[in-house]
XYZ file of N, CA and C in Angstrom:
621
model
N -19.120 -0.218 15.369
C -18.569 -1.429 14.252
C -16.509 -0.839 15.194
N -15.792 -1.821 15.421
C -14.291 -1.312 15.951
C -13.455 -0.508 14.468
N -13.679 0.739 15.014
C -12.713 1.714 14.421
C -11.662 0.900 13.850
N -10.667 0.679 12.937
C -9.410 -0.087 12.306
C -8.731 1.193 12.463
N -7.179 1.030 13.217
C -6.399 1.739 13.151
C -5.075 1.377 11.931
N -4.659 2.545 10.815
C -3.893 1.996 9.801
C -2.974 2.915 10.598
N -1.649 2.227 10.269
C -0.218 2.571 9.986
C 0.262 2.457 8.336
N 0.333 3.322 8.323
C 2.053 3.631 6.934
C 2.971 3.740 6.556
N 3.522 2.846 5.795
C 4.963 3.373 5.634
C 5.240 3.974 3.882
N 5.996 4.900 4.366
C 6.615 5.648 3.142
C 8.240 5.942 3.693
N 8.331 6.348 2.148
C 9.993 6.011 1.961
C 9.787 6.991 1.187
N 9.031 8.238 0.126
C 9.247 9.065 -0.292
C 8.200 10.202 0.008
N 7.612 11.067 -1.595
C 6.700 11.853 -0.858
C 5.333 11.901 -0.441
N 4.409 10.439 -0.028
C 3.699 10.005 0.850
C 2.761 10.708 0.141
N 1.916 10.395 -1.704
C 0.931 11.128 -2.397
C 0.054 9.762 -2.049
N 0.413 8.489 -1.758
C -0.946 7.496 -2.062
C -1.118 7.143 -0.223
N -0.401 7.899 0.802
C -0.361 8.473 1.775
C -1.778 8.859 2.422
N -1.480 10.711 1.752
C -2.348 11.879 1.737
C -3.250 11.207 1.268
N -3.474 10.363 -0.327
C -4.666 10.270 -0.622
C -5.611 9.171 -0.092
N -4.979 8.160 1.115
C -5.608 7.813 1.620
C -6.648 8.488 2.914
N -5.504 9.542 3.698
C -5.930 10.639 4.743
C -6.991 10.757 4.402
N -7.157 11.353 2.771
C -7.682 12.339 2.366
C -9.390 11.501 2.648
N -8.870 9.663 1.927
C -10.168 9.235 1.870
C -11.174 9.303 3.654
N -10.188 8.866 4.245
C -10.605 8.311 5.668
C -11.229 9.575 6.098
N -10.577 11.088 5.522
C -11.335 11.910 6.923
C -12.556 12.419 5.825
N -12.484 11.630 4.866
C -14.114 12.019 3.909
C -15.038 11.276 3.830
N -15.225 10.197 5.178
C -15.707 8.946 5.327
C -15.840 8.538 4.042
N -15.099 7.724 2.826
C -14.745 7.076 1.709
C -14.307 6.156 2.723
N -13.731 5.576 3.784
C -12.866 4.927 4.062
C -13.655 4.496 5.834
N -14.795 4.127 5.560
C -15.571 4.411 7.340
C -14.855 3.523 8.113
N -15.042 3.783 9.446
C -14.599 3.344 11.093
C -13.584 3.071 10.731
N -12.492 4.320 10.542
C -10.739 3.724 10.113
C -10.461 5.268 10.832
N -9.272 5.258 11.469
C -7.913 6.547 11.314
C -6.885 6.009 11.086
N -5.716 7.252 10.602
C -4.497 6.902 10.612
C -3.888 6.728 12.427
N -3.386 5.596 12.249
C -2.843 5.724 13.470
C -1.163 6.532 13.899
N -0.460 6.306 12.565
C 0.793 6.734 12.514
C 1.658 6.072 11.261
N 2.183 7.218 10.855
C 3.395 7.117 9.452
C 4.484 6.989 9.543
N 4.882 6.017 9.003
C 6.528 5.640 9.789
C 7.336 5.899 8.107
N 8.225 6.065 8.279
C 9.411 6.706 7.215
C 10.559 6.127 7.471
N 11.911 4.976 6.432
C 12.881 4.833 7.101
C 13.654 5.452 6.144
N 13.006 6.383 6.182
C 13.988 7.530 5.329
C 13.478 9.341 6.091
N 15.103 9.684 7.181
C 14.307 10.107 7.463
C 14.168 12.175 6.174
N 14.284 12.105 5.790
C 14.303 12.974 4.669
C 13.159 12.697 3.549
N 12.316 12.129 3.803
C 11.381 11.591 2.980
C 10.000 13.210 2.760
N 10.260 13.653 1.899
C 8.634 14.377 1.440
C 7.717 14.269 2.045
N 7.221 12.783 2.698
C 5.951 12.923 3.012
C 5.999 13.063 4.524
N 6.989 12.640 5.498
C 6.925 13.130 6.641
C 6.464 14.627 7.033
N 6.377 15.767 6.417
C 6.221 16.858 6.945
C 5.548 17.190 5.762
N 4.950 15.914 4.830
C 3.171 17.070 4.258
C 2.552 16.499 5.635
N 2.471 14.757 5.687
C 2.084 13.859 6.938
C 1.724 15.505 8.414
N 2.588 15.635 8.974
C 3.189 16.362 10.050
C 2.051 17.335 9.452
N 2.115 18.197 8.544
C 1.214 19.744 8.039
C -1.313 19.229 8.602
N -0.410 17.698 8.423
C -2.022 17.442 8.943
C -2.629 17.005 9.472
N -1.521 17.384 10.753
C -1.496 16.907 12.252
C -1.803 15.066 12.869
N -0.656 14.078 11.143
C -0.537 12.681 11.886
C 0.723 12.361 12.440
N 0.737 12.027 13.290
C 1.454 11.726 13.913
C 2.182 10.294 13.383
N 4.440 11.580 13.207
C 5.582 10.444 12.292
C 6.352 9.509 12.959
N 6.744 8.455 12.443
C 7.716 8.203 12.819
C 8.533 7.899 12.323
N 10.647 8.186 12.339
C 11.618 7.607 11.933
C 11.885 6.299 12.104
N 12.457 5.590 11.211
C 12.740 4.376 11.946
C 14.422 4.294 11.113
N 15.284 4.728 10.914
C 15.831 4.678 9.798
C 16.850 2.841 9.888
N 17.334 2.736 8.973
C 18.427 1.308 8.502
C 19.216 1.370 8.993
N 19.870 2.632 8.904
C 21.230 2.773 9.785
C 21.869 1.609 10.048
N 21.972 0.544 8.542
C 23.227 -0.100 8.930
C 22.831 -1.768 8.947
N 21.777 -1.898 9.616
C 21.397 -2.595 10.133
C 21.181 -3.811 9.618
N 20.173 -5.020 9.829
C 19.824 -5.905 8.491
C 18.295 -6.039 8.924
N 17.892 -6.280 7.386
C 16.200 -6.161 7.736
C 15.224 -6.868 8.261
N 15.226 -8.048 9.475
C 14.838 -8.024 10.637
C 15.125 -7.182 11.175
N 15.997 -6.679 11.596
C 16.272 -5.705 12.595
C 15.582 -4.506 13.138
N 16.105 -4.081 11.382
C 14.761 -3.468 11.104
C 13.202 -3.237 11.467
N 12.784 -4.217 11.277
C 12.042 -4.861 10.572
C 10.823 -5.001 12.053
N 11.817 -6.008 12.558
C 11.213 -5.944 13.772
C 11.319 -4.429 14.804
N 12.170 -3.665 14.952
C 11.743 -2.253 15.414
C 10.596 -1.582 14.955
N 10.274 -2.111 13.228
C 8.720 -1.441 13.125
C 7.817 -1.844 13.158
N 7.726 -3.161 13.707
C 6.763 -3.666 14.115
C 6.229 -4.300 15.171
N 7.326 -3.415 16.361
C 6.833 -2.865 17.361
C 6.637 -1.444 17.789
N 7.073 -0.791 16.676
C 6.650 0.666 16.550
C 5.282 0.638 16.281
N 4.362 -0.426 15.499
C 3.118 -0.386 14.898
C 2.172 -1.131 16.412
N 2.432 -2.310 16.385
C 1.972 -2.714 17.709
C 1.673 -2.003 18.685
N 3.033 -0.936 19.242
C 3.136 0.172 20.909
C 1.645 1.495 20.282
N 1.421 1.477 18.778
C 0.645 2.758 18.310
C -0.874 1.622 18.177
N -0.720 0.489 18.404
C -2.714 -0.552 18.266
C -2.517 -0.970 16.677
N -2.028 -0.554 15.900
C -1.918 -0.341 14.325
C -3.110 -2.325 13.725
N -3.860 -1.434 13.197
C -4.536 -3.165 12.907
C -4.061 -3.199 11.931
N -3.648 -2.265 10.660
C -4.172 -2.187 9.078
C -2.777 -1.892 8.075
N -1.771 -2.428 8.033
C -0.687 -2.118 8.116
C -0.937 -1.445 6.133
N -0.925 -0.474 5.179
C -0.379 -0.318 3.563
C 1.117 0.434 3.810
N 1.102 0.052 2.719
C 2.996 0.744 1.981
C 2.576 1.843 0.463
N 2.342 2.975 1.254
C 2.406 3.602 0.782
C 4.098 4.500 -0.544
N 3.938 3.498 -1.233
C 6.087 3.895 -1.832
C 6.788 3.593 -0.880
N 6.497 2.737 0.358
C 8.020 2.040 0.626
C 9.159 1.344 -0.302
N 10.261 1.590 -0.267
C 11.200 0.931 -1.157
C 11.855 0.083 -0.208
N 11.550 -0.831 0.179
C 11.789 -1.569 1.003
C 11.117 -2.810 1.310
N 11.692 -3.827 0.393
C 11.397 -5.551 1.007
C 10.907 -5.900 2.509
N 9.631 -6.361 2.779
C 9.514 -6.650 4.344
C 9.688 -8.044 4.138
N 10.557 -8.801 5.495
C 10.908 -9.767 6.123
C 10.131 -10.427 6.538
N 10.448 -12.155 6.648
C 8.642 -12.707 6.819
C 8.768 -12.916 8.743
N 9.814 -11.704 9.438
C 9.500 -11.302 10.582
C 7.648 -10.380 10.731
N 8.456 -9.396 9.832
C 7.296 -8.353 9.260
C 5.708 -9.057 8.781
N 5.712 -10.180 7.846
C 4.253 -10.638 7.001
C 3.916 -11.126 8.071
N 4.795 -11.935 9.154
C 3.831 -13.189 9.407
C 3.656 -12.229 11.056
N 4.021 -11.121 11.305
C 3.631 -10.333 12.538
C 1.768 -9.841 12.184
N 1.874 -9.328 11.321
C 0.861 -8.808 10.309
C 0.279 -9.352 9.017
N -0.130 -10.751 9.144
C -0.510 -11.555 8.213
C -1.621 -11.940 7.444
N -1.925 -10.817 6.682
C -3.041 -10.469 6.010
C -3.835 -9.469 6.162
N -2.809 -8.652 6.634
C -3.122 -7.037 6.800
C -2.062 -5.939 6.738
N -1.408 -6.407 5.835
C -0.386 -5.535 5.327
C -0.609 -5.465 3.681
N -1.341 -3.784 3.083
C -1.144 -4.185 1.995
C -0.533 -3.244 1.100
N -0.550 -3.748 -0.213
C 0.276 -2.855 -0.710
C -0.018 -1.705 -2.742
N 0.136 -1.028 -3.059
C -0.132 -0.269 -3.934
C 0.886 -0.903 -5.092
N 0.215 -1.152 -6.490
C 2.252 -1.291 -7.305
C 1.233 -0.791 -8.469
N 2.288 -0.833 -9.376
C 1.797 0.033 -10.089
C 1.647 -0.680 -11.519
N 0.926 -1.598 -11.743
C 1.347 -2.634 -12.984
C 0.071 -3.603 -12.482
N -0.169 -3.643 -13.791
C -1.754 -4.554 -13.628
C -0.906 -6.600 -13.411
N -1.082 -6.753 -12.073
C -0.430 -7.230 -11.444
C -0.678 -8.886 -12.169
N -0.574 -9.936 -11.947
C 1.230 -10.160 -12.021
C 1.609 -9.709 -13.334
N 1.792 -9.223 -14.118
C 2.639 -8.296 -15.167
C 2.731 -7.550 -14.722
N 5.051 -7.262 -14.444
C 6.169 -6.727 -13.931
C 5.748 -6.431 -12.774
N 5.805 -7.160 -12.031
C 5.958 -6.930 -10.810
C 7.233 -6.845 -10.095
N 8.268 -5.525 -8.924
C 9.205 -5.428 -8.378
C 9.420 -3.714 -8.857
N 10.931 -3.329 -9.080
C 10.646 -1.922 -8.972
C 10.441 -1.448 -10.996
N 10.696 -0.569 -11.634
C 9.913 0.063 -12.478
C 9.452 -0.675 -14.055
N 7.652 -0.831 -12.761
C 7.181 -1.792 -13.715
C 6.938 -0.357 -15.020
N 6.469 1.124 -14.939
C 6.015 1.729 -15.670
C 7.571 1.006 -16.816
N 8.347 1.093 -16.409
C 9.238 1.559 -17.379
C 8.832 0.173 -18.743
N 9.205 -1.045 -17.279
C 8.918 -2.593 -18.023
C 7.485 -2.344 -19.564
N 6.806 -2.352 -18.894
C 5.527 -2.195 -19.262
C 5.702 -1.667 -20.668
N 6.340 -0.668 -21.118
C 7.013 0.719 -21.867
C 7.871 -0.520 -22.800
N 8.717 -0.709 -22.533
C 9.900 -2.100 -23.035
C 9.253 -3.020 -23.838
N 7.982 -3.563 -23.244
C 7.585 -4.238 -23.732
C 5.935 -4.266 -24.666
N 5.463 -3.344 -25.348
C 4.933 -2.617 -25.903
C 3.440 -3.280 -25.651
N 3.005 -2.893 -24.679
C 1.912 -3.307 -23.878
C 0.824 -1.934 -23.647
N -0.502 -2.075 -24.557
C -1.573 -1.242 -25.207
C -2.750 -0.614 -23.182
N -1.980 -2.055 -22.516
C -2.826 -1.492 -21.251
C -1.211 -1.603 -20.234
N -2.206 -0.810 -19.077
C -1.326 -1.002 -18.061
C -2.339 -0.509 -17.018
N -1.736 -0.471 -15.441
C -2.515 0.336 -14.550
C -2.025 0.404 -12.967
N -2.448 -0.122 -12.857
C -2.601 -0.379 -10.527
C -3.249 -1.472 -10.533
N -2.611 -2.098 -8.785
C -3.431 -3.179 -8.294
C -2.375 -2.755 -6.984
N -3.955 -3.187 -6.058
C -3.348 -3.426 -4.957
C -3.521 -4.910 -4.375
N -2.832 -5.062 -3.456
C -2.737 -6.704 -3.177
C -2.303 -6.446 -1.142
N -2.333 -7.754 -0.745
C -2.051 -8.195 0.288
C -0.644 -8.718 -0.069
N 0.485 -8.318 1.688
C 1.257 -8.825 1.096
C 1.578 -9.504 1.214
N 2.502 -10.788 1.095
C 2.969 -11.909 1.518
C 4.417 -11.935 1.069
N 5.415 -13.515 1.109
C 6.296 -13.508 1.347
C 7.344 -13.565 -0.205
N 6.538 -13.565 -1.573
C 6.569 -13.547 -2.438
C 6.551 -12.237 -3.160
N 7.768 -11.532 -4.399
C 7.248 -10.413 -4.455
C 6.580 -10.155 -5.309
N 5.490 -8.882 -4.552
C 4.056 -8.723 -5.392
C 3.586 -9.471 -5.886
N 3.163 -10.805 -5.277
C 2.811 -11.790 -5.382
C 1.113 -12.478 -4.547
N 1.487 -10.914 -3.068
C 0.047 -11.833 -2.868
C -1.331 -11.635 -3.169
N -2.285 -12.194 -2.984
C -3.870 -11.945 -3.032
C -4.114 -11.018 -3.111
N -4.517 -10.254 -4.745
C -4.733 -9.269 -5.524
C -6.190 -8.488 -4.543
N -6.274 -7.760 -4.569
C -7.541 -6.985 -3.998
C -7.907 -5.809 -5.437
N -8.131 -5.764 -5.547
C -7.988 -4.372 -6.758
C -7.396 -4.203 -7.933
N -8.006 -3.598 -9.623
C -6.901 -3.163 -10.045
C -7.780 -2.217 -10.896
N -6.826 -2.120 -11.542
C -7.694 -0.225 -12.309
C -6.519 -0.280 -13.607
N -7.453 -0.211 -15.063
C -6.438 -0.440 -16.362
C -6.390 0.915 -16.135
N -4.964 0.924 -17.353
C -4.818 2.011 -17.617
C -4.121 2.420 -18.316
N -4.788 2.879 -20.136
C -4.115 2.810 -21.294
C -2.833 3.293 -21.433
N -2.007 2.593 -22.202
C -0.240 3.394 -22.885
C -0.828 3.888 -23.781
N -0.705 4.846 -24.369
C -0.890 6.135 -25.393
C 0.061 5.965 -26.434
N 0.190 6.147 -27.443
C 1.559 6.646 -28.222
C 2.292 7.692 -27.917
N 3.545 7.006 -27.979
C 4.304 8.622 -27.121
C 4.224 8.915 -26.080
N 3.533 7.456 -25.630
C 3.725 7.234 -23.503
C 5.547 7.232 -23.603
N 5.975 8.652 -21.739
C 6.763 8.040 -21.691
C 6.696 6.958 -20.039
N 8.144 6.886 -19.937
C 7.396 6.761 -17.926
C 7.432 7.707 -17.540
N 7.901 8.819 -17.273
C 7.111 9.584 -16.825
C 5.760 10.061 -17.131
N 5.407 10.303 -18.233
C 3.811 10.455 -18.476
C 2.741 9.078 -18.543
N 3.139 8.182 -18.247
C 2.173 6.824 -18.156
C 2.135 6.742 -16.595
N 3.116 6.828 -15.688
C 2.788 6.682 -14.200
C 2.938 8.570 -13.897
N 2.586 8.660 -13.709
C 1.341 10.566 -13.309
C -0.059 9.670 -13.889
N -0.529 9.012 -14.979
C -1.953 8.452 -15.167
C -2.113 7.952 -14.435
N -0.919 6.842 -14.429
C -1.066 5.636 -13.060
C -1.745 5.875 -12.027
N 0.005 6.632 -11.140
C -0.603 7.587 -9.868
C -2.170 8.195 -10.092
N -3.079 8.773 -10.317
C -4.202 9.381 -10.322
C -4.664 8.147 -9.765
N -4.937 6.634 -10.956
C -5.715 5.930 -10.623
C -5.751 5.284 -8.972
N -4.001 5.188 -9.335
C -3.508 4.849 -7.486
C -4.538 5.583 -6.378
N -4.460 6.463 -6.063
C -5.697 6.950 -5.504
C -6.374 6.610 -5.217
N -7.751 6.423 -6.069
C -8.792 6.607 -5.869
C -8.879 4.566 -5.685
N -7.708 3.637 -6.039
C -7.953 2.590 -6.151
C -7.653 1.591 -5.336
N -6.639 2.671 -4.544
C -6.529 2.759 -2.645
C -7.796 2.123 -1.931
N -7.561 3.390 -2.216
C -8.821 3.839 -0.757
C -9.640 3.551 -0.544
N -10.436 2.567 -2.453
C -11.151 1.621 -1.925
C -11.003 0.519 -1.913
N -9.823 -0.179 -1.483
C -9.530 -0.995 -1.692
C -9.392 -1.657 0.019
N -9.049 -0.293 0.281
C -8.774 -0.091 2.357
C -10.108 -0.242 2.589
N -10.601 0.518 1.650
C -12.046 0.248 2.900
C -12.916 -0.888 2.554
N -12.793 -1.960 1.904
C -13.095 -3.278 1.749
C -12.324 -3.293 2.584
N -11.617 -3.959 1.931
C -10.285 -4.444 3.957
C -11.229 -3.842 5.163
N -11.368 -3.010 5.370
C -11.664 -2.405 7.062
C -12.719 -3.005 7.216
N -13.989 -3.205 5.473
C -15.361 -3.512 6.468
C -15.365 -5.226 6.618
N -14.396 -5.773 5.928
C -14.189 -7.555 6.383
C -15.153 -7.761 6.057
N -15.815 -7.475 4.290
C -16.725 -8.150 3.479
C -16.403 -8.644 2.297
N -15.449 -9.979 2.723
C -14.592 -10.256 1.450
C -13.515 -11.627 1.447
N -13.988 -11.880 1.481
C -13.028 -13.300 1.575
C -12.090 -14.144 0.303
N -11.029 -14.105 0.517
C -9.759 -14.575 -0.770
C -10.493 -16.218 -0.691
N -10.733 -15.904 -2.567
C -10.505 -17.135 -2.936
C -9.824 -18.080 -4.340
N -9.038 -18.722 -4.712
C -8.223 -19.115 -5.488
C -7.556 -17.825 -6.121
N -6.825 -17.173 -4.746
C -5.471 -15.928 -4.676
C -6.640 -14.514 -5.176
N -7.720 -14.483 -5.059
C -8.198 -13.444 -5.617
C -9.267 -12.634 -4.081
N -9.068 -11.764 -4.065
C -10.138 -11.455 -2.919
C -11.438 -11.136 -3.797
N -12.320 -11.743 -3.022
C -13.736 -11.163 -3.438
C -14.425 -10.581 -2.681
N -15.838 -9.685 -3.008
C -16.140 -9.300 -2.125
C -17.874 -10.448 -1.584
N -17.584 -10.793 -0.283
C -18.844 -11.612 -0.016
C -20.254 -10.979 -0.193
N -20.783 -11.526 -0.805
C -22.146 -11.674 -1.225
C -23.001 -11.679 -0.212
N -24.409 -10.887 0.209
C -25.426 -10.857 1.942
C -25.638 -12.178 1.206
N -26.978 -12.570 1.818
C -27.342 -14.093 1.766
C -28.302 -14.060 0.541
N -29.225 -12.807 0.767
C -30.003 -12.743 -1.129
C -29.198 -12.769 -2.025
N -28.242 -11.906 -2.021
C -27.005 -12.318 -2.634
C -26.805 -11.604 -3.811
């Protein structure tokens, strides 16, 4: 089976990036390797953490350029490193149509809510303000909509009495690390199909 080369985009600490690297190294994402870690912020803590694990890193700063220009350079770098699958891991920049078209149905993102509820920024705060009893995280394909691409996997996290944005975020993050690896493993396997906006695992012939 062909090895899938993964490019990970980060803007901050890179905890989900590290969780994916753990999963690849431990064989929980078979037939995959991390080809490159790219950040739009040179000060991102995740760059140092990636380098400590001997992962190749690259900074592509925005430098006041428009989104299309920045994304064209990022896509060119991913192509140069023969990236097959892109994983957003705390990448705090909306992708342009240029980027999405270049990697159509090959860009994954993880979001800290049970989509379609609470898309966009501050999802945990939105959940607390709405008084919901449960929240969680969602891995989805990225398309032109805001956190609206086909859902690959979700995991529920209860909202506890007295939860703060920080405490809820921390519990959701623990589940993100597990869920993202599971979703990436499914996509790498190719054993799925998109049905009515959701990703479903294909049944074998014996069903």
